[in-house]
Short mmCIF file of C-alpha atoms in Angstrom, two decimals:
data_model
loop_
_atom_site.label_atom_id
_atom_site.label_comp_id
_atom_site.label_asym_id
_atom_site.label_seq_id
_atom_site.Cartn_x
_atom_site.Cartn_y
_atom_site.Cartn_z
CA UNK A 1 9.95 15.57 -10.25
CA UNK A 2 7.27 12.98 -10.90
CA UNK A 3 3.84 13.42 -10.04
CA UNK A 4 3.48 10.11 -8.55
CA UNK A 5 5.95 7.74 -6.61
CA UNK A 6 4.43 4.18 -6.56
CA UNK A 7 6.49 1.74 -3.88
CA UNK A 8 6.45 -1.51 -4.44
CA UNK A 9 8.54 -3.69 -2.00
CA UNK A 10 9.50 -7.16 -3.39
CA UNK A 11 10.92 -10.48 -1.74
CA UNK A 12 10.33 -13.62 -3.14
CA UNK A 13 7.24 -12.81 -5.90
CA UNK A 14 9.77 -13.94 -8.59
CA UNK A 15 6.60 -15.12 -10.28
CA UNK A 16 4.59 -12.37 -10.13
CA UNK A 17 6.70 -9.25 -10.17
CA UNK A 18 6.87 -8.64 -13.85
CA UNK A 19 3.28 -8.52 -14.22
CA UNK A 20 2.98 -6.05 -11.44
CA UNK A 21 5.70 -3.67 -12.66
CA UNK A 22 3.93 -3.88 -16.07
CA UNK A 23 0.64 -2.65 -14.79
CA UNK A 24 2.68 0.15 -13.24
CA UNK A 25 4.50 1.31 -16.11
CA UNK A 26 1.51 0.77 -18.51
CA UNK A 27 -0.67 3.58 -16.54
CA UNK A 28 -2.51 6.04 -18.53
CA UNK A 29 -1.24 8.67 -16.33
CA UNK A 30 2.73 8.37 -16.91
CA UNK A 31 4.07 11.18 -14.92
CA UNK A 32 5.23 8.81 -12.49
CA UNK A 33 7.90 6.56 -10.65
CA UNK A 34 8.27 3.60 -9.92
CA UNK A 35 10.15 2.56 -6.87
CA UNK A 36 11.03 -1.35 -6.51
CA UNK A 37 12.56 -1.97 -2.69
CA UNK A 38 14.64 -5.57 -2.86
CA UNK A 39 14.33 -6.68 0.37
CA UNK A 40 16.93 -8.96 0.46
CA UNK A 41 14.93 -11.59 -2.03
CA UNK A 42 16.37 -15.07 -2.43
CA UNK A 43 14.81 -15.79 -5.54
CA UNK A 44 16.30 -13.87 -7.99
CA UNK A 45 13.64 -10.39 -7.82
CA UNK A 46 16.46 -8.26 -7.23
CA UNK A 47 17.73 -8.93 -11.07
CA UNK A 48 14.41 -8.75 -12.24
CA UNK A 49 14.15 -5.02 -10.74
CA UNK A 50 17.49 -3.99 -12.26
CA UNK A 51 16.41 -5.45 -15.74
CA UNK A 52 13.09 -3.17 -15.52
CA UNK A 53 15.04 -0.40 -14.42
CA UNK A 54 17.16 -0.69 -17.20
CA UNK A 55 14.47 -0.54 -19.34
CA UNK A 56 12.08 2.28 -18.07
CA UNK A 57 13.57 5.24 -16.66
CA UNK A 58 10.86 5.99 -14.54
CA UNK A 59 11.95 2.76 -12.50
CA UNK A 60 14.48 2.59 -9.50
CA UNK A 61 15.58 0.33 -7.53
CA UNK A 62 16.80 0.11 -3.91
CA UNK A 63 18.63 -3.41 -2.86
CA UNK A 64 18.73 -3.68 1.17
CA UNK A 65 19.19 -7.03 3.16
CA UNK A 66 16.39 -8.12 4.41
CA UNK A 67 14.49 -6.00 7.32
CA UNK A 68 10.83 -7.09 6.40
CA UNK A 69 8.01 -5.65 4.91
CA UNK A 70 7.59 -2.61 6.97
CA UNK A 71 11.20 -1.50 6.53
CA UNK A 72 11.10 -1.46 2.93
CA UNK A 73 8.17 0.57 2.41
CA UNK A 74 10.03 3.34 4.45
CA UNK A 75 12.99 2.97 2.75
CA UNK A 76 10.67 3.75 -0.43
CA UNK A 77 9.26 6.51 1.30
CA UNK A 78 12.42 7.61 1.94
CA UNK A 79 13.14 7.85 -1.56
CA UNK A 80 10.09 9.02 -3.16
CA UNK A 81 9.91 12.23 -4.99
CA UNK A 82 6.11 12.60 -5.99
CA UNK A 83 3.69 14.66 -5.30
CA UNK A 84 1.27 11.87 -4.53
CA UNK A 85 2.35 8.17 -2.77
CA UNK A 86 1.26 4.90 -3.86
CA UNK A 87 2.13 1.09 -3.16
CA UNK A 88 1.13 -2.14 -5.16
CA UNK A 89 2.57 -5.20 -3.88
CA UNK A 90 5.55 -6.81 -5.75
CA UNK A 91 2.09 -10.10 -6.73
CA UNK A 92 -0.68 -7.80 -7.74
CA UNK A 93 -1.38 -5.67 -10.28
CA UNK A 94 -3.59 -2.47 -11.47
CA UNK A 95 -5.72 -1.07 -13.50
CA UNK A 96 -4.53 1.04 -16.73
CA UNK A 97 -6.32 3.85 -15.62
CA UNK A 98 -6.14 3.34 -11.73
CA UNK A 99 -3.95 5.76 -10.94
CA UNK A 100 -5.50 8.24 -13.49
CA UNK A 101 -8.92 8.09 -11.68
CA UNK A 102 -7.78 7.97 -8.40
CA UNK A 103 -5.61 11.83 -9.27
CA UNK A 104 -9.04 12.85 -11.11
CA UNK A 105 -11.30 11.56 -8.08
CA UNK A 106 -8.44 13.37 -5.39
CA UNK A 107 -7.68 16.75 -7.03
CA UNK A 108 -12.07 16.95 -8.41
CA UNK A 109 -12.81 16.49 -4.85
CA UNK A 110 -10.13 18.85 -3.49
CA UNK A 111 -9.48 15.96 -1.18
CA UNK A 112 -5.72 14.87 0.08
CA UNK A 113 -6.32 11.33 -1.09
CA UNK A 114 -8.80 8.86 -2.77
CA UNK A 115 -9.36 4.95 -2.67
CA UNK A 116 -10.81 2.54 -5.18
CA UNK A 117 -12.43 -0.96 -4.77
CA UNK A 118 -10.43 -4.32 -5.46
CA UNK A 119 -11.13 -7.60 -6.39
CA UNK A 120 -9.13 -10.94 -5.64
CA UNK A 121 -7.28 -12.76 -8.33
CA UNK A 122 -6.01 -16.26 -8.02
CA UNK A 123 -2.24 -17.98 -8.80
CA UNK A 124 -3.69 -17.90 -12.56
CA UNK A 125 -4.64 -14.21 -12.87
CA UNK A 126 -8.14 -15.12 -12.38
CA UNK A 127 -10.75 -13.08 -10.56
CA UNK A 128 -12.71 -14.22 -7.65
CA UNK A 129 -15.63 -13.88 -5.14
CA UNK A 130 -13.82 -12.01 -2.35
CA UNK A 131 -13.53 -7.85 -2.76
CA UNK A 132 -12.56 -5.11 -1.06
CA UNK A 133 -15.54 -2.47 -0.94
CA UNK A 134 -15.57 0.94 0.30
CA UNK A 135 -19.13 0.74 2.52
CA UNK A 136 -20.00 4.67 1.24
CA UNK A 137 -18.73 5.57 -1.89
CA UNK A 138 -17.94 9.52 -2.33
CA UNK A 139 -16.06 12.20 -0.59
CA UNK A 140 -15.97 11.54 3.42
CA UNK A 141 -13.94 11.83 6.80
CA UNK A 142 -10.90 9.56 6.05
CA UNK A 143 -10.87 8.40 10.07
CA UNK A 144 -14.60 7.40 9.21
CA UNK A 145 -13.27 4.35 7.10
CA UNK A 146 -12.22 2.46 10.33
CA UNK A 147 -16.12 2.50 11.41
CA UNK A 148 -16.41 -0.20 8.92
CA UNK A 149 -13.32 -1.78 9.90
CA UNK A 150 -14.50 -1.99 13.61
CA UNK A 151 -18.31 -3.01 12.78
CA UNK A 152 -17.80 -5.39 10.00
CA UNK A 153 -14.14 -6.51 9.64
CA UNK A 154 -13.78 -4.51 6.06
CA UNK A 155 -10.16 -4.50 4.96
CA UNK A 156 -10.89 -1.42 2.69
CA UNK A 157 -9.76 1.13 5.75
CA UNK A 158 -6.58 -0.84 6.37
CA UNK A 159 -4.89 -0.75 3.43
CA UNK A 160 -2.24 1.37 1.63
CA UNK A 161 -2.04 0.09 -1.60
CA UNK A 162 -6.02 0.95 -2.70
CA UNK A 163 -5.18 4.88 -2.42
CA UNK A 164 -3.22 7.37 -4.12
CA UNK A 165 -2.07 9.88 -0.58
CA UNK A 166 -0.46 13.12 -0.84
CA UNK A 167 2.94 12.51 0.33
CA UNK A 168 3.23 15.48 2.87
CA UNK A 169 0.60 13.41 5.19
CA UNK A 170 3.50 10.74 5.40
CA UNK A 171 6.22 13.78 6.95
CA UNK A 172 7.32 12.51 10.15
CA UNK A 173 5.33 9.10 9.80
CA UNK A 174 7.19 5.92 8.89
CA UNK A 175 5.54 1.89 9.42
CA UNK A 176 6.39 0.69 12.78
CA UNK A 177 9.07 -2.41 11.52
CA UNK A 178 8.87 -4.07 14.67
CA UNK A 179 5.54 -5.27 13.43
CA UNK A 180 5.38 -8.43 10.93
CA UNK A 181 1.64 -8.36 11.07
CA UNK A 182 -0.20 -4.81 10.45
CA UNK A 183 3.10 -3.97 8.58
CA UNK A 184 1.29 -1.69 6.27
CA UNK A 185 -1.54 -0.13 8.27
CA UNK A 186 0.04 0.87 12.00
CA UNK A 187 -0.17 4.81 10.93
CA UNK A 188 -3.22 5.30 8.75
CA UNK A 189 -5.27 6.19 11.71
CA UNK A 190 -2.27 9.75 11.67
CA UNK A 191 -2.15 10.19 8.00
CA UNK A 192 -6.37 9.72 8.38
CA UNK A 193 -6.64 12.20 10.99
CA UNK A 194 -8.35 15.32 10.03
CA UNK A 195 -8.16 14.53 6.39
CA UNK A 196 -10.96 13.51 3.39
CA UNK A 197 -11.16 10.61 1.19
CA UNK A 198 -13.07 10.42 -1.88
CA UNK A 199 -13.75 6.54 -2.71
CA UNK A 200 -14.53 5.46 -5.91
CA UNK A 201 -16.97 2.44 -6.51
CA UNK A 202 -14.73 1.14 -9.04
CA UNK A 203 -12.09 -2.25 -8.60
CA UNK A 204 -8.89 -0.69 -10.41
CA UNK A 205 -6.91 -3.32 -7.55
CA UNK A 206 -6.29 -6.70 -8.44
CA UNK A 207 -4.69 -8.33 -5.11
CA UNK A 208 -3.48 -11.76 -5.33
CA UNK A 209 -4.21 -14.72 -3.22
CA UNK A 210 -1.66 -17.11 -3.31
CA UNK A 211 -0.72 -20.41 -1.08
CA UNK A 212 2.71 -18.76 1.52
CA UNK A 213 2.00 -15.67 1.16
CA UNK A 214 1.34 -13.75 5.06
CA UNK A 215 -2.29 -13.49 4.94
CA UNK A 216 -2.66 -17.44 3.73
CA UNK A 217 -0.77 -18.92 6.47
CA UNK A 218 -2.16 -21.23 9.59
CA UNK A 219 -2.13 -19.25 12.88
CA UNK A 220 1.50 -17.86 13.65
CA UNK A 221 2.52 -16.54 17.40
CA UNK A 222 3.56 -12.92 15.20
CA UNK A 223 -0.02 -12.57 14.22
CA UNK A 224 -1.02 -11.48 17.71
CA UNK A 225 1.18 -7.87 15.77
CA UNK A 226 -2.60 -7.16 15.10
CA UNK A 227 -3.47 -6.42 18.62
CA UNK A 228 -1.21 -4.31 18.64
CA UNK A 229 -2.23 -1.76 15.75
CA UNK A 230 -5.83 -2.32 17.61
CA UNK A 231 -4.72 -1.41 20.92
CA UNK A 232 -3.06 2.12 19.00
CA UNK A 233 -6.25 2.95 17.25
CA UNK A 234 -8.39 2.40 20.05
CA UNK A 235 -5.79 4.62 22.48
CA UNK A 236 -5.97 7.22 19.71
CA UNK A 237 -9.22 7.51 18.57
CA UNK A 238 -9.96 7.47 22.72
CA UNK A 239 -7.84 10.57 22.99
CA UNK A 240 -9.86 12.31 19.95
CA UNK A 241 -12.32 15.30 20.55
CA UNK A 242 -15.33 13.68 18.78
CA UNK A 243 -14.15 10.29 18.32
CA UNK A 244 -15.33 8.39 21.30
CA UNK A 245 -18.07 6.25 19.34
CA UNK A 246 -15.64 5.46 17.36
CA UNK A 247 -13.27 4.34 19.83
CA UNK A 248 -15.35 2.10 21.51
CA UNK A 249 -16.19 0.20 17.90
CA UNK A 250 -12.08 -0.28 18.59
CA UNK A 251 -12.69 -1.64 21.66
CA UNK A 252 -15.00 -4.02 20.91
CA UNK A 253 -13.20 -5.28 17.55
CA UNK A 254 -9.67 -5.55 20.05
CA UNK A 255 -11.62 -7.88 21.77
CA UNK A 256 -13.20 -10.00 19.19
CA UNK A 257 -9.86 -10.26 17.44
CA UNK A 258 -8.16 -10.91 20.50
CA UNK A 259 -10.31 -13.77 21.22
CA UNK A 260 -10.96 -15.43 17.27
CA UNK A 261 -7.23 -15.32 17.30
CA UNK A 262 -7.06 -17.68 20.70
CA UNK A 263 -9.79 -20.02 19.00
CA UNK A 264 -7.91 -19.84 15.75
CA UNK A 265 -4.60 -21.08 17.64
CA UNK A 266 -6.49 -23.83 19.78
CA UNK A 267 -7.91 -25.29 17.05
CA UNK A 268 -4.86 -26.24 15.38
CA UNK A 269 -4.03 -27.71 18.67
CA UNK A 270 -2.63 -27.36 22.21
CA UNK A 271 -0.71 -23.44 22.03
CA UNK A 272 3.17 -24.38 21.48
CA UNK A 273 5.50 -22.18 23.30
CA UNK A 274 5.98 -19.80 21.45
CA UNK A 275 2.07 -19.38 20.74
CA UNK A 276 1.60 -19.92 24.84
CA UNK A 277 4.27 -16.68 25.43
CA UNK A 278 2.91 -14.44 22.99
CA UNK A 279 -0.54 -15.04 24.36
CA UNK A 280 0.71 -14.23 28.03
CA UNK A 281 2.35 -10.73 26.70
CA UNK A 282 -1.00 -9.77 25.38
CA UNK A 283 -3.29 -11.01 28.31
CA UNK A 284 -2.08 -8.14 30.83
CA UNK A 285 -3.16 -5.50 28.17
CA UNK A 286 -6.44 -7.17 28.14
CA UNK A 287 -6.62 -7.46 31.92
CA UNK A 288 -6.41 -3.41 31.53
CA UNK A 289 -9.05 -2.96 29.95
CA UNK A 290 -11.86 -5.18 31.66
CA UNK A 291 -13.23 -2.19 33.24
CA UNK A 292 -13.74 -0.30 29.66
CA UNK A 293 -15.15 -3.56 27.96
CA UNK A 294 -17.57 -3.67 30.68
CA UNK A 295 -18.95 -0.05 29.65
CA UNK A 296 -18.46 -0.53 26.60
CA UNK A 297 -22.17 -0.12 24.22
CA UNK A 298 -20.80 -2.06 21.78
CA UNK A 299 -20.01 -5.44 23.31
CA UNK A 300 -22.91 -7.80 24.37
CA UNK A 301 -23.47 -8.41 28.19
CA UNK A 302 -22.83 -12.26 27.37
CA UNK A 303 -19.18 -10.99 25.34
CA UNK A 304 -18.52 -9.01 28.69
CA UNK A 305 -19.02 -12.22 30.68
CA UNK A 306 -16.29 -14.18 28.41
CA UNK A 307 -13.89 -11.57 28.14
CA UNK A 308 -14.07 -10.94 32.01
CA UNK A 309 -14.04 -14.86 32.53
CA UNK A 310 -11.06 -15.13 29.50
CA UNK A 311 -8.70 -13.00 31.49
CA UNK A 312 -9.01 -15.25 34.29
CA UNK A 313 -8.47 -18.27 32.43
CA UNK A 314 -8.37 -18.16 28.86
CA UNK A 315 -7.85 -21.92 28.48
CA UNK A 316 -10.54 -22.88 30.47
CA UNK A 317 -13.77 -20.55 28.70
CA UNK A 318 -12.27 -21.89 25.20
CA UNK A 319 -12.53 -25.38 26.47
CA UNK A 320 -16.62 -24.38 27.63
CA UNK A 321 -16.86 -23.01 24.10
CA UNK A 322 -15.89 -25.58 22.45
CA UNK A 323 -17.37 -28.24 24.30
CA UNK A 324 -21.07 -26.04 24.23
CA UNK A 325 -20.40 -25.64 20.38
CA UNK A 326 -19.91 -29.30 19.70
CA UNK A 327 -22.94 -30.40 22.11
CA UNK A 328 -24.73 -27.45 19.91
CA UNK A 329 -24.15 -29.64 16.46
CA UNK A 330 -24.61 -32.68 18.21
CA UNK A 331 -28.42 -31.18 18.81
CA UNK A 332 -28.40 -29.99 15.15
CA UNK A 333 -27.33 -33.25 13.62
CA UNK A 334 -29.86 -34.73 15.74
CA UNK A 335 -32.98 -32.90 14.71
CA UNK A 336 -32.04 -33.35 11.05
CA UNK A 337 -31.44 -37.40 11.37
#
């Protein structure tokens, strides 16, 4: 059996995806397997996989029709064999020695997984300004890494396919696929729970920013999926002996997401229907938890007075907003004339 599975799901990244099984199959630590999930591709990925798998034995492939992101990565988990899980997506790629460190970092650190930093590469494989940091480097409470999720909007504690995870924490855990949004990230907060991380200050991840791709997209209804996974951690952590600081930091994020996403949506004009429903679902969640949001430490008195005010009439405070924002430049272009 291999020491490492590494799932990579694939749809459309017909561009991309030889790159990112190359940086896979050219790690310094070998003793792995690759495991490419087709997810129904149109593009032609799907013959790309079976060409690599030809090729490398450590590769296999898994064709399915198309279920989405979070149903392929359980049909890799599914199939993996390793000791140790790991994902790259089908338009990144690694490291040589990522995976090498990251089983050094885990098994030096008698730790059940470890994370590295990553660094954003454009459509030409060329590195830019925007990285993923860990905010404390070293050996620490894996549930920790959401504190700096919840404070500062870090992606680092959200993400799968930084980390190298010891595939029992995945028994009896599989990605919620109802979700389109939060796909990969709806159970760390269980395989977190009562575990340590040891984060390396290293980028061995090279994620790829790329025009269509999920995270690039104007405001879609399915991105309200993220209040969701928000609404879970905050539940969870709530129910925690020991967590409750931390599950008021969830509050108070559920809230500021909740509303940047309204803003987002409004500013690409009035909601459409679709953007006007999904809204409504949400808003009686929200309602449920004005009385928390009040007590909550974490949110300003004049953020309890707009959420309060929001679930009322969520139109009507982003309409004061904007109107107080714009009067607010007016003032600044004035001063500076």
């Amino acid at each position: 059996m291999p020491l490492i599975s590494i799932i990579t799901t694939v749809y459309d990244a017909k561009e991309y995806l030889p790159r990112a099984i190359q940086s896979v199959l050219a790690q310094t630590l070998a003793d792995l397997e690759l495991i490419l999930v087709d997810d129904g591709s149109p593009n032609g990925c799907g013959a790309i996989c079976d060409e690599w798998a030809a090729k490398d034995s450590r590769v296999r492939v898994i064709h399915q029709p198309n279920r989405g992101p979070a149903a392929a990565s359980n049909a890799g988990l599914d199939a993996a064999r390793g000791r140790y899980i790991g994902f790259v997506d089908s338009d990144d790629r690694i490291a040589p020695d990522m995976y090498a460190k990251l089983y050094a970092a885990l098994t030096g650190a008698d730790c059940a997984m470890a994370g590295c930093n990553a660094r954003c590469i454009n459509e030409r494989d060329e590195p830019v300004e925007r990285t993923v940091r860990a905010a404390c480097p070293g050996r620490q409470d894996a549930l920790e890494l959401f504190r700096d999720v919840f404070q500062n909007g870090s992606m680092y504690g959200m993400l799968c396919w930084n980390k190298l995870i010891d595939a029992r924490l995945f028994v009896g855990l599989r990605f919620d696929t109802s979700l389109l949004y939060g796909d990969d990230c709806n159970i760390l907060h269980q395989v977190y729970d009562g575990q340590q991380i040891v984060c390396l200050p290293e980028e061995l991840y090279f994620y790829r920013e790329r025009a269509g791709s999920l995270t690039a997209v104007a405001f879609r209804a399915r991105m309200l999926d993220d209040l969701i996974v928000y609404k879970r951690w905050y539940d969870y952590l709530l129910a925690l002996p020991g967590r409750e600081d931390l599950a008021q930091w969830a509050l108070a994020r559920y809230w500021q997401i909740f509303y940047q996403l309204y803003v987002q949506a409004r500013r690409s004009g009035p909601l459409d229907p679709e953007a006007r429903a999904a809204f409504a679902a949400h808003l009686p969640v929200l309602r449920g938890l004005q009385k928390a949001i009040r007590a909550c430490p974490h949110i300003a008195a004049g953020e309890k007075l707009r959420a309060v005010l929001f679930c009322r009439a969520p139109e009507s405070v982003y309409r004061a907003a904007a109107a107080w924002g714009a009067l607010a430049q007016k003032r600044k272009g004035a001063r500076h004339a």
